[in-house]
Short mmCIF file of C-alpha atoms and ligand atoms in Angstrom, two decimals:
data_model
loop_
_atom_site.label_atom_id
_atom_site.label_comp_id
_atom_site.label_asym_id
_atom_site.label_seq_id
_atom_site.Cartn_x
_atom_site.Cartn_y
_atom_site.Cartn_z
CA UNK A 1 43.20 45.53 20.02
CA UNK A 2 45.30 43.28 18.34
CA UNK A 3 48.91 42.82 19.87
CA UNK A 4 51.54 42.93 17.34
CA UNK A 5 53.27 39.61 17.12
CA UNK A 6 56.52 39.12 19.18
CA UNK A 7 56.27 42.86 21.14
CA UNK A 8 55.75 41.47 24.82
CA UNK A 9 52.12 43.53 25.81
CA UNK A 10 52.64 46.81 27.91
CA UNK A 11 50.69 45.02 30.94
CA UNK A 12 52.68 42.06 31.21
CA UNK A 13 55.79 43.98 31.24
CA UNK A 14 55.98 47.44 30.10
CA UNK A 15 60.22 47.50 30.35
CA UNK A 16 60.29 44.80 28.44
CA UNK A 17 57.51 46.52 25.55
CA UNK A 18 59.81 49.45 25.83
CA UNK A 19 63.45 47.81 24.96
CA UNK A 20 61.31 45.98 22.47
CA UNK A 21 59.99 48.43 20.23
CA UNK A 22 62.65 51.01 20.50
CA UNK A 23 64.50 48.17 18.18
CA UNK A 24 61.61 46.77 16.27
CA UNK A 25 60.91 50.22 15.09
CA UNK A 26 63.96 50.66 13.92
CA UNK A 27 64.27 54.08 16.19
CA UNK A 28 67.84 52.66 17.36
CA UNK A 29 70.38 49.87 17.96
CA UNK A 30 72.91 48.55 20.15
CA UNK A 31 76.63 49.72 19.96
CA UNK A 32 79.51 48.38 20.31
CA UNK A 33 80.19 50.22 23.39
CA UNK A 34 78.66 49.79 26.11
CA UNK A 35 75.89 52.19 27.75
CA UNK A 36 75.56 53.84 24.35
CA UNK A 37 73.68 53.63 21.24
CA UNK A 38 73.08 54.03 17.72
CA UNK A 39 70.52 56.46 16.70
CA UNK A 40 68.99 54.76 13.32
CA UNK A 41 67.12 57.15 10.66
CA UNK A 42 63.69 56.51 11.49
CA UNK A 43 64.72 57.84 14.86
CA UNK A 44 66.63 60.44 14.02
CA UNK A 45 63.98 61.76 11.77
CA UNK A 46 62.24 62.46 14.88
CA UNK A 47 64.79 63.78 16.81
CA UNK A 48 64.92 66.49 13.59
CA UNK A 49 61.67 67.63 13.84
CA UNK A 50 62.13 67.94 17.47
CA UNK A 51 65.08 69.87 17.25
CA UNK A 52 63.68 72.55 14.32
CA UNK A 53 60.24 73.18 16.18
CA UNK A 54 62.29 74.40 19.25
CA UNK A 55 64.97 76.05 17.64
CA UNK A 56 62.33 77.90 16.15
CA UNK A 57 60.91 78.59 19.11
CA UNK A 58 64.23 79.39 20.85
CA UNK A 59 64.99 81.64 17.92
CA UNK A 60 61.40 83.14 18.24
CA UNK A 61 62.42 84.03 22.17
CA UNK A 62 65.55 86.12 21.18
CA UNK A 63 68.14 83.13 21.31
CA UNK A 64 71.27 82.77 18.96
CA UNK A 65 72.90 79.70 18.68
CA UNK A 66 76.47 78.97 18.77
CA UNK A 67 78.84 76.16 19.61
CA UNK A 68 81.67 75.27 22.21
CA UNK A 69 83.96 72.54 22.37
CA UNK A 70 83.74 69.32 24.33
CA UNK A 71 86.54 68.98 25.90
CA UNK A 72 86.82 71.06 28.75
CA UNK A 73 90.27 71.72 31.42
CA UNK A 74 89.09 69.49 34.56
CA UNK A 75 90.20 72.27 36.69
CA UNK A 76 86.88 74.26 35.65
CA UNK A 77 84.86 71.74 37.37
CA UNK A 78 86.20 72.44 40.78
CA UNK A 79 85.23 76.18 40.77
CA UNK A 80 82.10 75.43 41.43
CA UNK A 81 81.35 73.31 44.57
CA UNK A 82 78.15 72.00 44.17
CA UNK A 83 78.38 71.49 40.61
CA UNK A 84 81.82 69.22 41.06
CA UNK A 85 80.12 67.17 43.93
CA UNK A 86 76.74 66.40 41.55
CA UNK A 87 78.84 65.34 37.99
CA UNK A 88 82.37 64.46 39.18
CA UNK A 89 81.25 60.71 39.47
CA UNK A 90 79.86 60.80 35.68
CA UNK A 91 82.64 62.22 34.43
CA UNK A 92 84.82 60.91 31.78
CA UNK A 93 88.14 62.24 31.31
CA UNK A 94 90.54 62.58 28.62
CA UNK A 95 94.27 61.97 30.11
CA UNK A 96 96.20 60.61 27.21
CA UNK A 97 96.51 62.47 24.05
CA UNK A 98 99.06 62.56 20.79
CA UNK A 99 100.80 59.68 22.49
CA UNK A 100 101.65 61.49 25.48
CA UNK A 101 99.72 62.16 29.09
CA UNK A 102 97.99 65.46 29.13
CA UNK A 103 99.36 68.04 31.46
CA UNK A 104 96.21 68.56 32.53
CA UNK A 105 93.25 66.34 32.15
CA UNK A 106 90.37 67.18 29.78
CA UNK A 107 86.98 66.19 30.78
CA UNK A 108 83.87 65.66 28.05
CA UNK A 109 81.55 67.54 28.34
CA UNK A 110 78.66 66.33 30.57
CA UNK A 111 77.04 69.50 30.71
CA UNK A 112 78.67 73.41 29.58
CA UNK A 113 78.39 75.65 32.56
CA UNK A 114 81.43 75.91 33.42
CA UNK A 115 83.84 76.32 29.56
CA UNK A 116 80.44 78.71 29.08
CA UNK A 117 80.76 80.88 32.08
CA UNK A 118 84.69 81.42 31.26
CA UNK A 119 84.11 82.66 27.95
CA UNK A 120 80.96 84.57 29.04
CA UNK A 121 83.87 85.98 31.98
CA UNK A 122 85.28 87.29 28.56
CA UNK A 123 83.03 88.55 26.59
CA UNK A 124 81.32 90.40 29.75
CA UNK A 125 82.67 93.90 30.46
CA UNK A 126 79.74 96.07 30.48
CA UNK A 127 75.56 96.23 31.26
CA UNK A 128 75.75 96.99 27.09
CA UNK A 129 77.14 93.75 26.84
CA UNK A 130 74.39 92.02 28.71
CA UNK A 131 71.84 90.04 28.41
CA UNK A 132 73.73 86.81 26.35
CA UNK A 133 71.41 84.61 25.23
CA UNK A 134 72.87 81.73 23.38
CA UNK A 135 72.01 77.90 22.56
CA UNK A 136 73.97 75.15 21.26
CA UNK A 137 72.82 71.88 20.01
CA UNK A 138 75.41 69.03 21.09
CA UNK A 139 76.30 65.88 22.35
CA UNK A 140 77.08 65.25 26.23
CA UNK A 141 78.47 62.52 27.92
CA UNK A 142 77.34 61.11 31.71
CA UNK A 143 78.93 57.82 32.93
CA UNK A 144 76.11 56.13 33.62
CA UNK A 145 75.67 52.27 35.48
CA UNK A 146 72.03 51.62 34.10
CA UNK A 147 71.59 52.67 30.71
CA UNK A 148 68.97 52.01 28.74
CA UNK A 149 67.94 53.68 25.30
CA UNK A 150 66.69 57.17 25.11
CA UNK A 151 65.82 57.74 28.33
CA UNK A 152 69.88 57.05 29.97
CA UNK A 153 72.52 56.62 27.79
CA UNK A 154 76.46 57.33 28.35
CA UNK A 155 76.33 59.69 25.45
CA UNK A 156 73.03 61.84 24.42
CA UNK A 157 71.96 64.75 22.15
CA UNK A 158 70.66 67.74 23.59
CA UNK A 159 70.34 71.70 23.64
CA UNK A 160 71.64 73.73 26.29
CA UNK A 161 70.81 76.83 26.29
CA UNK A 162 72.83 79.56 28.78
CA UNK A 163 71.99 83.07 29.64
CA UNK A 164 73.43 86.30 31.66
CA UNK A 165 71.48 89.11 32.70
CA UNK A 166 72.03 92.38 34.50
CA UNK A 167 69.56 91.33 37.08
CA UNK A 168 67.99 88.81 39.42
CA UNK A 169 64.60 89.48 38.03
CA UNK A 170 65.24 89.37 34.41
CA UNK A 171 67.10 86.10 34.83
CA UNK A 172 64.28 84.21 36.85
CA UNK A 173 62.30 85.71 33.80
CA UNK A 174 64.08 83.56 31.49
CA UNK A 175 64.19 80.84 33.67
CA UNK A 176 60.35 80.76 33.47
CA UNK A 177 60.28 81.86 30.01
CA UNK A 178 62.07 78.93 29.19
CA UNK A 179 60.40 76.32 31.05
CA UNK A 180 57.31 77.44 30.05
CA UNK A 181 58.42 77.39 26.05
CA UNK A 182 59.35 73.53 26.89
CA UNK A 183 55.77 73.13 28.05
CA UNK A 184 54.49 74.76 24.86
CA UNK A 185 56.74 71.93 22.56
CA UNK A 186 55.58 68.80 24.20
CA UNK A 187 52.13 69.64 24.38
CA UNK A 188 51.74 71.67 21.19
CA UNK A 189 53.89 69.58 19.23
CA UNK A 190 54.66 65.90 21.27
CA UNK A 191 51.15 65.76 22.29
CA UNK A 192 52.14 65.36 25.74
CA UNK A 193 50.44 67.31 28.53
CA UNK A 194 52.86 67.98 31.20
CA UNK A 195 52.82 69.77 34.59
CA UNK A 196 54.89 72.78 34.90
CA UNK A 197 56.61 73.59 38.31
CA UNK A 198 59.83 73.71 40.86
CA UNK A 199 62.04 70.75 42.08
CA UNK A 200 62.09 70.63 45.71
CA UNK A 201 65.91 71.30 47.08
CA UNK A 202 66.75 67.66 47.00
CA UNK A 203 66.51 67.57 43.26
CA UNK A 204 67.69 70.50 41.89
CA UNK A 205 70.09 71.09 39.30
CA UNK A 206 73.65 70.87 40.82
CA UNK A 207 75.02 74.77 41.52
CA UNK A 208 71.43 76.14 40.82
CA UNK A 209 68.73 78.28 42.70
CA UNK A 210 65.97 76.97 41.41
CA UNK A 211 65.16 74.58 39.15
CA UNK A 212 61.97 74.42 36.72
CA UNK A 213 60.43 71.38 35.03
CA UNK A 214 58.22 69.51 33.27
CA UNK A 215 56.65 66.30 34.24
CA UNK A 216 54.71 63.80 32.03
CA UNK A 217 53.14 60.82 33.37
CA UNK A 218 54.05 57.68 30.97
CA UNK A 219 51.68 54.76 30.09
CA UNK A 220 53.00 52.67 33.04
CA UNK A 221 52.53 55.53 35.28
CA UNK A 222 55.74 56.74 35.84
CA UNK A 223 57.04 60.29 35.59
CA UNK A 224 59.16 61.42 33.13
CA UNK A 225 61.46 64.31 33.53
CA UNK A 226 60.90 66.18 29.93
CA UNK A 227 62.85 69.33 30.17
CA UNK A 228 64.29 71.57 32.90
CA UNK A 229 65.17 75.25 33.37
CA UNK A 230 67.49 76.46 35.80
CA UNK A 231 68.16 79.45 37.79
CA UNK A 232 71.69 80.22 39.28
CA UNK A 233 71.76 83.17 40.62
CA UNK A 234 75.32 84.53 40.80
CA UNK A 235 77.00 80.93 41.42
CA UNK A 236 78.24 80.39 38.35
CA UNK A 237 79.13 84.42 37.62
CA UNK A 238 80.91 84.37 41.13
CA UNK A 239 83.10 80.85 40.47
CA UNK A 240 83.47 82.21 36.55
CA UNK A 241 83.76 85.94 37.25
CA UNK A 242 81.25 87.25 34.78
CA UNK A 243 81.29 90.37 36.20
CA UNK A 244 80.39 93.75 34.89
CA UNK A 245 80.13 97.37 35.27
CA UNK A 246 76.19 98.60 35.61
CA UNK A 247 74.56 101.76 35.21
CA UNK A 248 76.13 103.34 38.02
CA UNK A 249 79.32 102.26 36.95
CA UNK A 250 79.80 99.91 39.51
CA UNK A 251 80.82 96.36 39.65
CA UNK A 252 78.47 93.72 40.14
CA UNK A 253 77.91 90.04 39.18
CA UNK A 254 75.77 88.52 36.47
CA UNK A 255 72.96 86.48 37.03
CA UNK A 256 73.12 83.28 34.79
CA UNK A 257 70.66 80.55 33.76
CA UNK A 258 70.38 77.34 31.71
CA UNK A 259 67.71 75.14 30.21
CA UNK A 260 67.63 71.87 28.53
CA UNK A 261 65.66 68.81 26.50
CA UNK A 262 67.00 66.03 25.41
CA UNK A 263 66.74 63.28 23.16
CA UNK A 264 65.24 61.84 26.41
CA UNK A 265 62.10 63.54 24.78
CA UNK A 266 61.85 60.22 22.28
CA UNK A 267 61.50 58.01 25.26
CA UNK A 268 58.66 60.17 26.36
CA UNK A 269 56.56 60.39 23.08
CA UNK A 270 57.64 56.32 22.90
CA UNK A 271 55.96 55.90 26.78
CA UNK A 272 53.17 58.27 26.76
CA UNK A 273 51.81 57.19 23.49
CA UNK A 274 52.48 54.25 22.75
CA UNK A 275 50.15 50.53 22.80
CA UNK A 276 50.34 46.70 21.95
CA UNK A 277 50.54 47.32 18.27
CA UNK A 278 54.01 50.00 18.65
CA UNK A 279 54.72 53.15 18.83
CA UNK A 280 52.03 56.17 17.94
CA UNK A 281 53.71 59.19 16.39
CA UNK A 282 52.51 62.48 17.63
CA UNK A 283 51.47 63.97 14.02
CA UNK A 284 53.29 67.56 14.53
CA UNK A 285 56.86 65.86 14.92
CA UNK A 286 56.53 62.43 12.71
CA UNK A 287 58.87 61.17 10.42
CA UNK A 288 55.81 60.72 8.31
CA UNK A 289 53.10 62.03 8.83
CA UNK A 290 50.80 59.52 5.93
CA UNK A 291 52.06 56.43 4.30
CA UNK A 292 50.57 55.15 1.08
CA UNK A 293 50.21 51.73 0.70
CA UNK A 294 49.43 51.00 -2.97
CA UNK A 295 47.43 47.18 -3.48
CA UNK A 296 47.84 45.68 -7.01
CA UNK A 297 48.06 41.78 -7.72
CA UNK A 298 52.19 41.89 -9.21
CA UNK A 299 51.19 39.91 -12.12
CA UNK A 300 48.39 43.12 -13.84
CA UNK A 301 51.30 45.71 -14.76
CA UNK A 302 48.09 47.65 -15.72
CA UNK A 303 46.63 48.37 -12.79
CA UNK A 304 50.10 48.76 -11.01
CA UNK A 305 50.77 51.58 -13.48
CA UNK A 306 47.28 53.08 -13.49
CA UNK A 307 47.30 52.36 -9.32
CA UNK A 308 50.73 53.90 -8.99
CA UNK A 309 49.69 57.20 -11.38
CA UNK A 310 46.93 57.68 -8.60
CA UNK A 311 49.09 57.37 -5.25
CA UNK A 312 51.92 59.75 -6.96
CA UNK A 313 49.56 62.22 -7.77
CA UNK A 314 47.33 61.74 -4.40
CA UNK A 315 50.89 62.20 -2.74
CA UNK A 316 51.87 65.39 -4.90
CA UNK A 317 48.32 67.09 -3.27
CA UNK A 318 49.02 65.95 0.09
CA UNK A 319 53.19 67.87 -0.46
CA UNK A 320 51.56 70.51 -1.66
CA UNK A 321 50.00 70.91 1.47
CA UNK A 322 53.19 70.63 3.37
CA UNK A 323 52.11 67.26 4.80
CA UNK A 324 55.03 64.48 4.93
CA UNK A 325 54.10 61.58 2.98
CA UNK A 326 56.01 58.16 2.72
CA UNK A 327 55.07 55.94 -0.55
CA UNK A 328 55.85 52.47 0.23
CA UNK A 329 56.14 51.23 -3.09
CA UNK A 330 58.27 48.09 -2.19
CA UNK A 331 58.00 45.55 -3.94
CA UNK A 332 57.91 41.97 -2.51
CA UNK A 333 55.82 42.75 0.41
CA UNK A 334 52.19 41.82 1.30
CA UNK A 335 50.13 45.30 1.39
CA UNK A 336 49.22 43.44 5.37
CA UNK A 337 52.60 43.03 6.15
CA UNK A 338 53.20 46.80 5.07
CA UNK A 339 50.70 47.79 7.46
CA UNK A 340 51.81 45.76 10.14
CA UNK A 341 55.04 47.48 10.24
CA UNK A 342 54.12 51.03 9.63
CA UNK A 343 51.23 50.24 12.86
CA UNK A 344 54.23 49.19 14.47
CA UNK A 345 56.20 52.48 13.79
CA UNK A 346 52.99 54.57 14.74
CA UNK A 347 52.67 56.27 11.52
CA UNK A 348 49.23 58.61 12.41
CA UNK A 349 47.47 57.64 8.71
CA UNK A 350 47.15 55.07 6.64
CA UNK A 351 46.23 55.60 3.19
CA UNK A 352 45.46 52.21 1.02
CA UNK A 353 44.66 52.78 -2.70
CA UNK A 354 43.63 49.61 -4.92
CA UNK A 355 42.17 48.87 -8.28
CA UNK A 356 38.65 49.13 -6.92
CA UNK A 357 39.36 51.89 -4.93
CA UNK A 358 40.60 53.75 -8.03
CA UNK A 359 37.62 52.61 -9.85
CA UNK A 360 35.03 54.01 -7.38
CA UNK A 361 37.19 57.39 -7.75
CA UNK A 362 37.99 56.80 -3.74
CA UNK A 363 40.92 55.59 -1.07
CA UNK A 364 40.87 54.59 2.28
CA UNK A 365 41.97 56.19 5.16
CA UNK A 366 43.08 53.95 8.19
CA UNK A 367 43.43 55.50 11.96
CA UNK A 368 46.29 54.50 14.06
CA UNK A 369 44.89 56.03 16.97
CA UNK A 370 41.08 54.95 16.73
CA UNK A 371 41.95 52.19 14.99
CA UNK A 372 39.41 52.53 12.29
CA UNK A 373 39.33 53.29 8.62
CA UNK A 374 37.29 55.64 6.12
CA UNK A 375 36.62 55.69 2.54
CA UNK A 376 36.98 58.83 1.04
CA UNK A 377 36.31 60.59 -2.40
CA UNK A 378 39.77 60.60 -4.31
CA UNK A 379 39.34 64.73 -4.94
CA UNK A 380 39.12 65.27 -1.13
CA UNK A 381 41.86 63.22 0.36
CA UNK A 382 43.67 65.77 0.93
CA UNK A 383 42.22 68.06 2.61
CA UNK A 384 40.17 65.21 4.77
CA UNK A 385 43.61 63.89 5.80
CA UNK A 386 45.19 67.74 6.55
CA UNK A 387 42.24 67.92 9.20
CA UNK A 388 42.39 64.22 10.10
CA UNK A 389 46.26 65.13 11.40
CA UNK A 390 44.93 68.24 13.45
CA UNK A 391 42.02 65.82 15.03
CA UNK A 392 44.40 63.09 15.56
CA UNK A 393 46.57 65.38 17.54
CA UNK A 394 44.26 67.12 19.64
CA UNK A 395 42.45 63.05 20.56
CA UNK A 396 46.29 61.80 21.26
CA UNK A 397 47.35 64.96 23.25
CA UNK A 398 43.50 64.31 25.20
CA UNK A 399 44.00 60.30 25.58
CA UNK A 400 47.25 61.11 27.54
CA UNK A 401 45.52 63.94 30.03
CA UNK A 402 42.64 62.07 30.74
CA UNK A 403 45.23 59.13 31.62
CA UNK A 404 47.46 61.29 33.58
CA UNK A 405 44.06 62.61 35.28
CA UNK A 406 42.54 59.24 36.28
CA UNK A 407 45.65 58.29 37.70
CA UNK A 408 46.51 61.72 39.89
CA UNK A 409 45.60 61.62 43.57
CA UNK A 410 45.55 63.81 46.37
CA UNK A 411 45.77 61.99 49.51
CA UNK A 412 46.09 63.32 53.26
CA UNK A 413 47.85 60.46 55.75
CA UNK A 414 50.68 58.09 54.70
CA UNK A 415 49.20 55.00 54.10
CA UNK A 416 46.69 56.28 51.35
CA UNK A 417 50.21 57.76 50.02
CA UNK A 418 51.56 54.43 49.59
CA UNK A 419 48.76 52.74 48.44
CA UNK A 420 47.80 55.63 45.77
CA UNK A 421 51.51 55.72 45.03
CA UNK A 422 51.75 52.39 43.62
CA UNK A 423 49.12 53.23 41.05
CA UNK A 424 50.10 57.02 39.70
CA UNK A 425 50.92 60.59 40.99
CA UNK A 426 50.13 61.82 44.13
CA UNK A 427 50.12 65.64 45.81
CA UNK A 428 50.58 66.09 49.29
CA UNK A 429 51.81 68.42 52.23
CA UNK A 430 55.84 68.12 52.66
CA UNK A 431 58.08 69.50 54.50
CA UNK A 432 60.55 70.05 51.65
CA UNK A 433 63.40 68.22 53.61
CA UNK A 434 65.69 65.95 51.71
CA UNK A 435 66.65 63.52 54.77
CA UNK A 436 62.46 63.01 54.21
CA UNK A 437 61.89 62.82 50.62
CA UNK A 438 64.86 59.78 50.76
CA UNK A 439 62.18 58.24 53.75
CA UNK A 440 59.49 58.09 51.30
CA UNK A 441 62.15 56.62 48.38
CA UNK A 442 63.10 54.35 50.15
CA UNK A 443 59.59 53.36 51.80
CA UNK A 444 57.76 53.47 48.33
CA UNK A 445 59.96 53.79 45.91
CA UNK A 446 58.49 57.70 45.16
CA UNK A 447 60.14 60.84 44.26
CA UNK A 448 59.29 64.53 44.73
CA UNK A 449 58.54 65.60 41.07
CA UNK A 450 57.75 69.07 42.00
CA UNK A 451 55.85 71.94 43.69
CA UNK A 452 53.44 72.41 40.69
CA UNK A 453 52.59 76.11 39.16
CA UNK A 454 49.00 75.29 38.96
CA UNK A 455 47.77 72.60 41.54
CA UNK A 456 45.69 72.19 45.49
CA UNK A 457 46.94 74.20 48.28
CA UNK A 458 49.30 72.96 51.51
CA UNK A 459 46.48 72.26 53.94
CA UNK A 460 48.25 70.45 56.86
CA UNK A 461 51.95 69.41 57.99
CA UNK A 462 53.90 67.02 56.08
CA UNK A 463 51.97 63.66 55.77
CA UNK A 464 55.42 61.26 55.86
CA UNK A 465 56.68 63.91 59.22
CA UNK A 466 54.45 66.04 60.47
CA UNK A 467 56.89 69.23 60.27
CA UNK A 468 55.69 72.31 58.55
CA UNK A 469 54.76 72.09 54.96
CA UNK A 470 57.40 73.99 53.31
CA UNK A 471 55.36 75.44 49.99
CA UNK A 472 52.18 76.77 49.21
CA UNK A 473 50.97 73.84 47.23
CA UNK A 474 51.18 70.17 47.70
CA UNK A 475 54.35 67.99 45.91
CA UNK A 476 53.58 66.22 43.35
CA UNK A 477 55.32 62.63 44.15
CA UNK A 478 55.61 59.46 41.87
CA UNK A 479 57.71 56.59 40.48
CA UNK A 480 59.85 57.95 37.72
CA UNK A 481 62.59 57.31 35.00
ZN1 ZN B 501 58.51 65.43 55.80
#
């Protein structure tokens, strides 16, 4: 394969790719403040189609969306204990206001708990009033030291979703519900096979139970955090006072939970998909799904006209059967250099319709994935390239699992941890302690990314320790973003 000129190659230095492309593909830029960026359309077109598959989904699962502001009294914050220790030193807060110092500072929002769970206090009187479940699409903001685009930035777009339930049971119900419709999106839709399962107690959600998630390995390796699903028991109901009367007319707390994805989730399609040549666009989710390059020499208006009747019509078919089509009918450009760029922005197929082409009653179909191209009969393009997207899904989504696969290890002593470490994920007995999993950070630069659903059984004591293995299956550890 070809590297594409200037883009530094994932091997030599896959940071480097990474900042690269997220700029050469025009997915974002810099801003003029610090630690956060500038989502640019190409981009943004993604994060859209990311956003409307799981709303639908959300929607699908009984959800309502709705919206709360983003400033929020910094008093709230210190109701809950836990959750003021984990995002007090991310916080950024509003003091001055109108001229004047607030009487009491406002933070922004880096998360909505806790402005949530006082209105929920509110609108909570009754078991009829019960279960909420309610979304809202927003911006947060987290002060971060080392940002870097997509994956940590000062200021990010994401859902939150927040729930209340009569019960324990129905709200670990959700919990799983929810984690397990994040797992649906990114491999259904992102392509991206993921493990479902629990963070140990060192990395849970701050003020939460239990805390659900999905892992994806990137190209490098790495983990990825893609999505997480929290259960908090009565923490939040408790420091909030969502409290109700149930069936026996008796008061009792609500049991609350909240979920969230990010627009972290471009930095994961951008790391588990993409090569030397750019990014690859996971076909359910692209900006576009085919371009169409038309080739005519610029001084035969003929054959432009006769060329371009062809690709408008071909294009008309392909909207017809809802597939998103870009016609890059600029002028001024080499047809190479067009494909060069739209390689470079992962566009799944490339369509390339010329005199001769048009002559021979055909086109030609180019691959980003395989990297190869097909000549087709004019009359079938379309539906040739409506399969072509399903096949090119189902090959990316199985490219990434067989990666993740041939790089996931299950080792028994330490030293075959460190040593498998270095090159992907590895599951083994742990004793669940967090004075152990920062050992093993520290020693190998690994993190627990969780107790996996689905995944080999604890067969021994803790391979770092030697104390008792604290869950039924082995942790999954790895380097991660
Ligand atoms: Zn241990």
């Amino acid at each position: 394969m070809a590297k594409t000129k200037g883009l530094t190659s994932q091997q030599e230095d896959f940071s480097a790719w990474y900042n690269e492309i997220v700029y050469k593909a025009d997915l974002a830029d810099l801003s003029p403040v610090r630690g956060s960026m500038v989502i640019k359309p190409y981009g943004y077109a993604l994060w859209e189609h990311i956003q409307r598959s799981l709303d639908d989904m959300f929607k699908a699962t009984g959800h309502d969306n709705l919206y709360f502001p983003m400033l929020i009294p910094i008093s709230f914050f210190e109701r809950e204990a836990e959750h003021v220790e984990g995002f007090s030193p991310e916080l950024a807060v509003v003091t001055h206001a109108g001229g004047k110092e607030l009487e009491e500072p406002l933070a922004i929002r880096p998360t909505s708990e806790t402005i949530i769970g006082e209105m929920y206090s509110k609108w909570v009187q009754s078991y009829r009033d019960l279960p909420l479940l309610y979304n809202q699409w927003c911006n947060v903001m987290r002060w971060e030291m080392r940002t870097r685009p997509f994956l940590r930035t000062t200021e990010f777009l994401w859902q939150e979703g927040h729930t209340a339930h009569a019960t324990a049971e129905e709200a670990m119900a959700e919990t799983t519900q929810m984690v397990n419709v994040y797992a649906d999106f990114a491999e259904n839709f992102a392509a991206i096979p993921v493990i479902k399962g629990e963070k140990t107690e060192g990395e849970r959600f701050a003020g939460a139970l239990v805390t659900y998630t999905i892992e994806a390995m990137m190209r490098d390796s790495k983990a990825l955090q893609s999505g997480t699903s929290h259960y908090m028991g009565t923490n939040f109901s408790k420091a909030f006072d969502i409290s109700f009367n149930d069936v026996n007319n008796e008061q009792a707390y609500a049991f609350t939970t909240s979920w969230g994805l990010s627009t972290r989730m471009i930095g994961a399609i951008i790391m588990a998909h993409g090569d030397d040549k750019g990014l690859i666009m996971p076909p359910k989710i692209a900006p576009h799904q085919v371009v169409i390059v038309p080739i005519y020499r610029k001084d035969d208006q003929l054959a432009k006209d006769q060329v371009m009747a062809a690709v408008d019509e071909l294009a008309g078919q392909l909207r017809d059967q809802a597939v998103r089509v870009k016609v890059d009918s600029r002028g001024g450009m080499s047809p190479g250099w067009k494909f060069n760029e739209w390689e470079q922005k992962g566009v799944p197929l490339r369509l390339e319709l010329g005199p001769k082409d048009l002559e021979a009653g055909e086109v030609v179909i180019a691959n980003r994935l395989k990297e190869n191209k097909e000549t087709v009969k004019l009359a079938e393009a379309s539906s040739v390239v409506v399969s072509a997207l399903k096949q090119f899904h189902d090959d990316l989504y199985e490219r990434a699992r067989v990666f993740r696969d041939e790089r996931s290890f299950v080792v028994d002593d330490y030293e075959s941890f460190k040593e498998k470490v270095a090159q992907g994920w590895v599951h083994i007995n742990h004793c669940g302690k967090p004075a152990c999993e920062e050992a093993i950070q520290e020693e190998t630069k690994a993190t627990p990314r969780c107790i996996p659903f689905v995944g080999p059984e604890t067969d021994g004591p803790c391979v770092r320790c030697a104390e008792a293995s604290a869950y039924p299956r082995k942790v999954i550890f790895a380097k991660a973003y």
